[in-house]
Amino acid sequence: MLLYENEQSGNCYKVRLVLAYLGVDYERRQLEVNDRSNRREVLGHLNPALRVPTLVLDDGRALPESNAIIWYLAQDTALVPSDPFVHAQMLQWMFFEQYDHEPAIAVVRYMRHISGRPEDFADRLPELERKGYAVLDAMEGHLADRVYFVGDGLTLADVALYAYTHVAPEGGFSLDAYPAIRRWLARVADQPGHVPIDA
Amino acid sequence: MLLYENEQSGNCYKVRLVLAYLGVDYERRQLEVNDRSNRREVLGHLNPALRVPTLVLDDGRALPESNAIIWYLAQDTALVPSDPFVHAQMLQWMFFEQYDHEPAIAVVRYMRHISGRPEDFADRLPELERKGYAVLDAMEGHLADRVYFVGDGLTLADVALYAYTHVAPEGGFSLDAYPAIRRWLARVADQPGHVPIDA
């Protein structure tokens, strides 16, 4: 398998993390996140949204969208609950991650830590920070009496939410007021086969 | 089942549409989208994101996130492909819908058509319109040689993308340059059991 990706992207890290948990070998091809001028040339025939990650299977079929990719890779493993309602709850948190979490927490990290021009985003940061802390509040409340996001074990909901939460401080978010999130981050990092984002 | 929803919301319409296709009876409870002051009181114990739609099953379990809800309702029907790769492609378009489509096309419709104060959003509209047309371009290219978004029949990918695309003109988006999208919209509206958004 060939993974079009970027090494700093949490969305791409989700895929690398699941492949590491599952012990699957694959090839990596890096795409720039600041200079996107070659995106249509490289990804145009593979992903209408021109984004990474995009996974290309050995038979040439391509699959975009981080959370769809990890669902495909892990569908028959313990990372995807067998109970249909718990499976739906896992998807609930994966949609929450893409709709509420990534557009605030990942975007602030990009602006402050990756873009190289944080001053260009100064007027957008306060609103995105407010949204980011609202997301962390929702996660903290949910995790207060839980070990993982859904069911009894680690699932793709944890993988999807771990990817940008554990690097939220790079965007300036403080996790000091979030003890349940910090305990859960340590628990995910302690999984057999876990790899860091910069591996 | 009890559906907390709003009658103008495309995200809620997805759930009503799937329930109509499946012929399932349910109860509806309306929540305001402009005045959200009662959200924590009504939804706090059901949905950490405090959003509609939230579905409550007869046994009291609650499920938020429109695309997770319709996945749960339709999992064993023809609306969800049995082939794992096509299932993953369906999820790909559902994540695209929540990450790219809804935050542009639904948000512009809200600002112009629902908020009652479009002038408050004047500075944000040009960028969101640009993103909305990029989404329509991606959909048009994909649909050019296809009948439905994935596989051979109507799936939840079509339901998810239909919800806000068919009312995109309420936000000022013109579909004149998108003949494949218009043919696909007519095809979805022609499904047995289909109901309009204002039913």
Short mmCIF file of C-alpha atoms in Angstrom, two decimals:
data_model
loop_
_atom_site.label_atom_id
_atom_site.label_comp_id
_atom_site.label_asym_id
_atom_site.label_seq_id
_atom_site.Cartn_x
_atom_site.Cartn_y
_atom_site.Cartn_z
CA MET A 1 0.00 0.00 0.00
CA LEU A 2 1.07 3.56 -0.70
CA LEU A 3 0.14 6.40 1.66
CA TYR A 4 0.19 9.95 0.32
CA GLU A 5 0.68 11.97 3.46
CA ASN A 6 2.41 14.69 5.42
CA GLU A 7 4.52 13.87 8.45
CA GLN A 8 3.16 16.74 10.61
CA SER A 9 -0.51 16.11 9.82
CA GLY A 10 -2.54 14.50 12.58
CA ASN A 11 -5.00 13.20 9.98
CA CYS A 12 -2.13 11.29 8.34
CA TYR A 13 -0.82 10.17 11.74
CA LYS A 14 -4.17 8.43 12.39
CA VAL A 15 -3.48 6.16 9.41
CA ARG A 16 0.15 5.51 10.38
CA LEU A 17 -0.97 4.71 13.93
CA VAL A 18 -3.58 2.16 12.83
CA LEU A 19 -1.12 0.56 10.40
CA ALA A 20 1.40 0.32 13.27
CA TYR A 21 -1.19 -1.21 15.65
CA LEU A 22 -2.04 -3.74 12.93
CA GLY A 23 1.59 -4.40 11.98
CA VAL A 24 1.04 -3.64 8.28
CA ASP A 25 3.94 -2.56 6.01
CA TYR A 26 3.39 0.29 3.56
CA GLU A 27 5.16 2.97 1.56
CA ARG A 28 5.00 6.69 2.42
CA ARG A 29 5.05 9.61 0.00
CA GLN A 30 5.26 13.11 1.51
CA LEU A 31 3.21 16.06 0.25
CA GLU A 32 3.76 19.64 1.40
CA VAL A 33 1.04 21.33 3.48
CA ASN A 34 2.20 24.91 2.94
CA ASP A 35 2.91 24.74 -0.81
CA ARG A 36 -0.06 22.85 -2.30
CA SER A 37 0.68 23.73 -5.92
CA ASN A 38 1.28 20.12 -7.00
CA ARG A 39 -1.86 18.70 -5.37
CA ARG A 40 -4.01 18.42 -8.52
CA GLU A 41 -1.17 16.81 -10.49
CA VAL A 42 -0.42 14.22 -7.78
CA LEU A 43 -3.86 13.60 -6.24
CA GLY A 44 -6.35 14.78 -8.89
CA HIS A 45 -7.22 11.28 -10.12
CA LEU A 46 -7.22 9.78 -6.60
CA ASN A 47 -9.08 12.25 -4.35
CA PRO A 48 -11.62 14.90 -5.47
CA ALA A 49 -10.84 16.89 -2.30
CA LEU A 50 -7.08 16.96 -3.14
CA ARG A 51 -6.13 16.27 0.48
CA VAL A 52 -3.83 13.96 2.40
CA PRO A 53 -4.03 11.30 3.64
CA THR A 54 -4.97 9.34 0.53
CA LEU A 55 -4.30 5.61 0.60
CA VAL A 56 -3.69 3.63 -2.59
CA LEU A 57 -4.22 -0.12 -2.28
CA ASP A 58 -1.97 -2.63 -4.04
CA ASP A 59 -4.65 -3.11 -6.74
CA GLY A 60 -4.62 0.64 -7.49
CA ARG A 61 -7.91 1.60 -5.82
CA ALA A 62 -7.62 4.86 -3.85
CA LEU A 63 -9.35 5.84 -0.62
CA PRO A 64 -9.29 9.40 0.81
CA GLU A 65 -10.47 10.82 4.18
CA SER A 66 -8.50 9.77 7.25
CA ASN A 67 -11.46 8.38 9.18
CA ALA A 68 -12.76 6.38 6.20
CA ILE A 69 -9.26 4.97 5.63
CA ILE A 70 -8.80 3.80 9.22
CA TRP A 71 -12.33 2.32 9.20
CA TYR A 72 -11.40 0.30 6.09
CA LEU A 73 -8.07 -0.86 7.53
CA ALA A 74 -9.45 -1.85 10.95
CA GLN A 75 -12.99 -3.01 10.13
CA ASP A 76 -12.43 -6.64 11.19
CA THR A 77 -10.26 -5.93 14.22
CA ALA A 78 -10.86 -5.07 17.89
CA LEU A 79 -10.42 -1.38 16.96
CA VAL A 80 -13.98 -1.46 15.52
CA PRO A 81 -16.69 -2.61 17.98
CA SER A 82 -18.76 -5.60 16.92
CA ASP A 83 -21.91 -4.26 18.59
CA PRO A 84 -23.78 -2.07 16.03
CA PHE A 85 -24.76 0.63 18.54
CA VAL A 86 -21.21 0.93 19.90
CA HIS A 87 -19.95 0.99 16.29
CA ALA A 88 -22.34 3.90 15.65
CA GLN A 89 -21.09 5.65 18.80
CA MET A 90 -17.54 5.26 17.48
CA LEU A 91 -18.64 6.92 14.22
CA GLN A 92 -20.38 9.64 16.28
CA TRP A 93 -17.04 10.65 17.84
CA MET A 94 -15.23 10.36 14.49
CA PHE A 95 -17.72 12.78 12.90
CA PHE A 96 -17.39 15.04 15.98
CA GLU A 97 -13.63 14.93 15.42
CA GLN A 98 -13.90 16.07 11.81
CA TYR A 99 -16.68 18.62 12.34
CA ASP A 100 -15.79 20.21 15.71
CA HIS A 101 -12.31 19.13 16.81
CA GLU A 102 -10.08 19.26 13.72
CA PRO A 103 -11.38 22.62 12.38
CA ALA A 104 -10.51 24.25 15.73
CA ILE A 105 -7.64 22.41 17.40
CA ALA A 106 -5.75 21.25 14.29
CA VAL A 107 -6.27 24.56 12.51
CA VAL A 108 -4.92 26.61 15.44
CA ARG A 109 -1.88 24.28 15.60
CA TYR A 110 -1.36 24.79 11.86
CA MET A 111 -1.62 28.58 12.16
CA ARG A 112 0.72 28.89 15.16
CA HIS A 113 3.14 25.98 14.72
CA ILE A 114 3.32 24.97 11.06
CA SER A 115 2.32 27.82 8.75
CA GLY A 116 5.43 29.92 9.39
CA ARG A 117 3.21 33.03 9.30
CA PRO A 118 1.07 33.00 12.49
CA GLU A 119 0.62 36.79 12.28
CA ASP A 120 -1.53 36.33 9.15
CA PHE A 121 -4.14 34.49 11.25
CA ALA A 122 -4.22 36.77 14.31
CA ASP A 123 -7.83 37.89 13.72
CA ARG A 124 -9.14 34.30 13.46
CA LEU A 125 -7.33 32.82 16.47
CA PRO A 126 -9.57 33.98 19.37
CA GLU A 127 -12.76 32.45 17.90
CA LEU A 128 -10.97 29.20 16.99
CA GLU A 129 -9.43 28.99 20.46
CA ARG A 130 -12.86 29.43 22.06
CA LYS A 131 -14.18 26.59 19.87
CA GLY A 132 -11.15 24.43 20.68
CA TYR A 133 -11.65 24.76 24.43
CA ALA A 134 -15.38 23.97 24.01
CA VAL A 135 -14.32 20.74 22.28
CA LEU A 136 -11.89 19.91 25.10
CA ASP A 137 -14.67 20.60 27.65
CA ALA A 138 -16.98 18.14 25.84
CA MET A 139 -14.22 15.50 25.76
CA GLU A 140 -13.32 16.02 29.45
CA GLY A 141 -16.95 15.64 30.53
CA HIS A 142 -17.33 12.46 28.50
CA LEU A 143 -14.07 10.91 29.73
CA ALA A 144 -14.65 11.76 33.42
CA ASP A 145 -16.12 8.30 34.11
CA ARG A 146 -14.80 6.38 31.11
CA VAL A 147 -11.56 4.59 30.18
CA TYR A 148 -11.97 4.95 26.41
CA PHE A 149 -14.42 6.95 24.28
CA VAL A 150 -16.82 4.11 23.52
CA GLY A 151 -17.27 0.54 24.74
CA ASP A 152 -14.65 -1.21 26.86
CA GLY A 153 -11.48 -0.92 24.78
CA LEU A 154 -9.47 1.25 22.42
CA THR A 155 -11.36 1.97 19.18
CA LEU A 156 -10.94 4.21 16.15
CA ALA A 157 -12.77 6.95 18.11
CA ASP A 158 -9.74 7.12 20.42
CA VAL A 159 -7.29 7.02 17.49
CA ALA A 160 -9.13 9.81 15.65
CA LEU A 161 -9.33 12.07 18.71
CA TYR A 162 -5.82 11.30 19.96
CA ALA A 163 -4.17 12.47 16.73
CA TYR A 164 -4.66 16.23 17.23
CA THR A 165 -5.42 16.29 20.98
CA HIS A 166 -1.97 15.10 22.01
CA VAL A 167 -0.33 17.90 20.00
CA ALA A 168 -2.90 20.57 20.98
CA PRO A 169 -0.26 22.29 23.18
CA GLU A 170 1.74 22.99 19.98
CA GLY A 171 -1.18 25.26 19.05
CA GLY A 172 -1.07 26.91 22.47
CA PHE A 173 -3.90 24.95 24.09
CA SER A 174 -3.25 24.15 27.74
CA LEU A 175 -4.39 20.73 28.95
CA ASP A 176 -3.79 21.64 32.63
CA ALA A 177 -7.53 21.87 33.37
CA TYR A 178 -8.26 18.54 31.68
CA PRO A 179 -7.08 15.66 33.94
CA ALA A 180 -9.37 13.06 32.35
CA ILE A 181 -8.03 13.93 28.89
CA ARG A 182 -4.44 13.71 30.15
CA ARG A 183 -5.05 10.28 31.70
CA TRP A 184 -6.69 9.09 28.46
CA LEU A 185 -3.80 10.44 26.31
CA ALA A 186 -1.32 8.47 28.45
CA ARG A 187 -3.48 5.36 28.15
CA VAL A 188 -3.55 5.58 24.31
CA ALA A 189 0.20 6.24 24.15
CA ASP A 190 0.73 3.09 26.23
CA GLN A 191 -0.95 0.74 23.69
CA PRO A 192 1.15 -2.13 22.29
CA GLY A 193 2.53 -1.08 18.89
CA HIS A 194 2.00 2.64 19.50
CA VAL A 195 4.23 5.00 17.47
CA PRO A 196 4.72 8.74 17.98
CA ILE A 197 3.61 11.30 15.37
CA ASP A 198 7.22 11.93 14.28
CA ALA A 199 8.13 8.26 13.81
CA MET B 1 -37.85 6.65 18.82
CA LEU B 2 -37.63 10.35 19.59
CA LEU B 3 -35.76 12.74 17.27
CA TYR B 4 -34.58 16.07 18.68
CA GLU B 5 -34.33 18.18 15.57
CA ASN B 6 -34.99 21.36 13.67
CA GLU B 7 -37.25 21.39 10.63
CA GLN B 8 -34.97 23.62 8.51
CA SER B 9 -31.75 21.74 9.30
CA GLY B 10 -30.39 19.57 6.49
CA ASN B 11 -28.55 17.45 9.06
CA CYS B 12 -31.91 16.64 10.68
CA TYR B 13 -33.51 16.11 7.27
CA LYS B 14 -30.99 13.30 6.57
CA VAL B 15 -32.43 11.38 9.52
CA ARG B 16 -36.07 12.05 8.54
CA LEU B 17 -35.28 10.97 4.96
CA VAL B 18 -33.72 7.65 6.02
CA LEU B 19 -36.60 6.98 8.44
CA ALA B 20 -39.02 7.69 5.57
CA TYR B 21 -37.13 5.39 3.16
CA LEU B 22 -37.23 2.66 5.82
CA GLY B 23 -40.87 3.28 6.78
CA VAL B 24 -40.10 3.75 10.49
CA ASP B 25 -42.43 5.73 12.78
CA TYR B 26 -40.93 8.18 15.28
CA GLU B 27 -41.68 11.26 17.34
CA ARG B 28 -40.21 14.70 16.55
CA ARG B 29 -39.24 17.42 19.02
CA GLN B 30 -38.23 20.81 17.57
CA LEU B 31 -35.28 22.84 18.87
CA GLU B 32 -34.54 26.41 17.78
CA VAL B 33 -31.40 27.07 15.72
CA ASN B 34 -31.23 30.82 16.32
CA ASP B 35 -31.98 30.82 20.07
CA ARG B 36 -29.86 28.00 21.51
CA SER B 37 -30.24 29.03 25.16
CA ASN B 38 -32.07 25.83 26.18
CA ARG B 39 -29.62 23.43 24.51
CA ARG B 40 -27.71 22.37 27.64
CA GLU B 41 -30.94 21.83 29.59
CA VAL B 42 -32.54 19.70 26.85
CA LEU B 43 -29.53 17.94 25.29
CA GLY B 44 -26.78 18.13 27.95
CA HIS B 45 -27.21 14.53 29.12
CA LEU B 46 -27.72 13.18 25.56
CA ASN B 47 -25.10 14.88 23.35
CA PRO B 48 -21.82 16.47 24.51
CA ALA B 49 -21.84 18.66 21.36
CA LEU B 50 -25.34 20.03 22.23
CA ARG B 51 -26.45 19.78 18.61
CA VAL B 52 -29.42 18.44 16.66
CA PRO B 53 -30.15 15.90 15.37
CA THR B 54 -29.96 13.69 18.45
CA LEU B 55 -31.89 10.43 18.31
CA VAL B 56 -33.17 8.72 21.47
CA LEU B 57 -33.98 5.03 21.09
CA ASP B 58 -36.95 3.43 22.81
CA ASP B 59 -34.62 2.00 25.48
CA GLY B 60 -33.35 5.52 26.30
CA ARG B 61 -29.92 5.30 24.65
CA ALA B 62 -29.07 8.48 22.74
CA LEU B 63 -27.09 8.85 19.52
CA PRO B 64 -25.89 12.24 18.14
CA GLU B 65 -24.28 13.20 14.79
CA SER B 66 -26.48 12.98 11.72
CA ASN B 67 -24.18 10.67 9.75
CA ALA B 68 -23.68 8.28 12.70
CA ILE B 69 -27.45 8.19 13.25
CA ILE B 70 -28.27 7.31 9.63
CA TRP B 71 -25.49 4.68 9.62
CA TYR B 72 -27.07 3.07 12.70
CA LEU B 73 -30.59 3.17 11.25
CA ALA B 74 -29.63 1.82 7.82
CA GLN B 75 -26.72 -0.52 8.60
CA ASP B 76 -28.52 -3.70 7.48
CA THR B 77 -30.30 -2.22 4.47
CA ALA B 78 -29.41 -1.57 0.82
CA LEU B 79 -28.55 2.03 1.81
CA VAL B 80 -25.26 0.69 3.22
CA PRO B 81 -23.08 -1.29 0.75
CA SER B 82 -22.20 -4.84 1.75
CA ASP B 83 -18.77 -4.64 0.10
CA PRO B 84 -16.26 -3.31 2.68
CA PHE B 85 -14.40 -1.07 0.21
CA VAL B 86 -17.63 0.48 -1.13
CA HIS B 87 -18.79 0.90 2.49
CA ALA B 88 -15.53 2.79 3.18
CA GLN B 89 -16.08 4.93 0.05
CA MET B 90 -19.55 5.77 1.39
CA LEU B 91 -17.95 6.88 4.66
CA GLN B 92 -15.37 8.85 2.65
CA TRP B 93 -18.14 11.00 1.12
CA MET B 94 -19.94 11.30 4.46
CA PHE B 95 -16.77 12.67 6.09
CA PHE B 96 -16.28 14.95 3.05
CA GLU B 97 -19.84 16.16 3.62
CA GLN B 98 -19.22 17.07 7.25
CA TYR B 99 -15.72 18.51 6.74
CA ASP B 100 -15.98 20.35 3.42
CA HIS B 101 -19.61 20.59 2.31
CA GLU B 102 -21.66 21.44 5.39
CA PRO B 103 -19.29 24.11 6.80
CA ALA B 104 -19.52 26.00 3.48
CA ILE B 105 -22.86 25.29 1.79
CA ALA B 106 -25.05 24.82 4.89
CA VAL B 107 -23.40 27.70 6.72
CA VAL B 108 -23.94 30.14 3.83
CA ARG B 109 -27.60 29.02 3.64
CA TYR B 110 -27.92 29.62 7.38
CA MET B 111 -26.37 33.10 7.14
CA ARG B 112 -28.44 34.26 4.17
CA HIS B 113 -31.71 32.37 4.56
CA ILE B 114 -32.25 31.40 8.20
CA SER B 115 -30.34 33.70 10.56
CA GLY B 116 -32.51 36.77 9.95
CA ARG B 117 -29.34 38.91 10.09
CA PRO B 118 -27.34 38.18 6.90
CA GLU B 119 -25.59 41.57 7.16
CA ASP B 120 -23.74 40.33 10.28
CA PHE B 121 -21.94 37.75 8.14
CA ALA B 122 -21.06 39.91 5.12
CA ASP B 123 -17.30 39.68 5.70
CA ARG B 124 -17.32 35.87 5.93
CA LEU B 125 -19.51 35.15 2.89
CA PRO B 126 -16.99 35.52 0.01
CA GLU B 127 -14.55 32.94 1.44
CA LEU B 128 -17.36 30.50 2.31
CA GLU B 129 -18.87 30.90 -1.18
CA ARG B 130 -15.51 30.13 -2.75
CA LYS B 131 -15.25 26.98 -0.63
CA GLY B 132 -18.84 26.03 -1.46
CA TYR B 133 -18.24 26.24 -5.21
CA ALA B 134 -15.02 24.17 -4.82
CA VAL B 135 -17.15 21.50 -3.13
CA LEU B 136 -19.70 21.61 -5.96
CA ASP B 137 -16.84 21.34 -8.50
CA ALA B 138 -15.56 18.19 -6.76
CA MET B 139 -19.06 16.67 -6.72
CA GLU B 140 -19.71 17.54 -10.38
CA GLY B 141 -16.44 15.94 -11.49
CA HIS B 142 -17.19 12.79 -9.52
CA LEU B 143 -20.79 12.50 -10.75
CA ALA B 144 -19.94 13.15 -14.42
CA ASP B 145 -19.76 9.42 -15.20
CA ARG B 146 -21.67 8.01 -12.23
CA VAL B 147 -25.32 7.45 -11.31
CA TYR B 148 -24.83 7.58 -7.53
CA PHE B 149 -21.85 8.58 -5.38
CA VAL B 150 -20.61 5.06 -4.68
CA GLY B 151 -21.42 1.59 -5.96
CA ASP B 152 -24.48 0.89 -8.08
CA GLY B 153 -27.36 2.24 -6.01
CA LEU B 154 -28.50 4.92 -3.61
CA THR B 155 -26.49 4.89 -0.35
CA LEU B 156 -26.11 7.07 2.71
CA ALA B 157 -23.44 9.03 0.79
CA ASP B 158 -26.21 10.29 -1.50
CA VAL B 159 -28.54 11.00 1.43
CA ALA B 160 -25.85 12.93 3.32
CA LEU B 161 -24.86 15.04 0.30
CA TYR B 162 -28.42 15.57 -0.95
CA ALA B 163 -29.57 17.19 2.30
CA TYR B 164 -27.82 20.55 1.87
CA THR B 165 -27.03 20.41 -1.87
CA HIS B 166 -30.69 20.50 -2.92
CA VAL B 167 -31.25 23.67 -0.86
CA ALA B 168 -27.91 25.28 -1.81
CA PRO B 169 -29.79 27.86 -3.97
CA GLU B 170 -31.43 29.16 -0.75
CA GLY B 171 -27.90 30.26 0.20
CA GLY B 172 -27.43 31.93 -3.19
CA PHE B 173 -25.45 29.10 -4.84
CA SER B 174 -26.33 28.64 -8.51
CA LEU B 175 -26.44 25.06 -9.79
CA ASP B 176 -26.67 26.19 -13.45
CA ALA B 177 -23.08 25.13 -14.20
CA TYR B 178 -23.58 21.71 -12.56
CA PRO B 179 -25.67 19.47 -14.87
CA ALA B 180 -24.45 16.19 -13.33
CA ILE B 181 -25.40 17.41 -9.84
CA ARG B 182 -28.85 18.48 -11.09
CA ARG B 183 -29.47 15.06 -12.71
CA TRP B 184 -28.35 13.34 -9.49
CA LEU B 185 -30.58 15.57 -7.32
CA ALA B 186 -33.59 14.63 -9.49
CA ARG B 187 -32.65 10.95 -9.23
CA VAL B 188 -32.52 11.09 -5.41
CA ALA B 189 -35.82 13.01 -5.21
CA ASP B 190 -37.39 10.27 -7.34
CA GLN B 191 -36.65 7.45 -4.85
CA PRO B 192 -39.62 5.46 -3.49
CA GLY B 193 -40.56 6.86 -0.08
CA HIS B 194 -38.76 10.17 -0.62
CA VAL B 195 -40.04 13.12 1.46
CA PRO B 196 -39.21 16.82 1.01
CA ILE B 197 -37.29 18.77 3.66
CA ASP B 198 -40.45 20.60 4.77
CA ALA B 199 -42.58 17.48 5.21
#
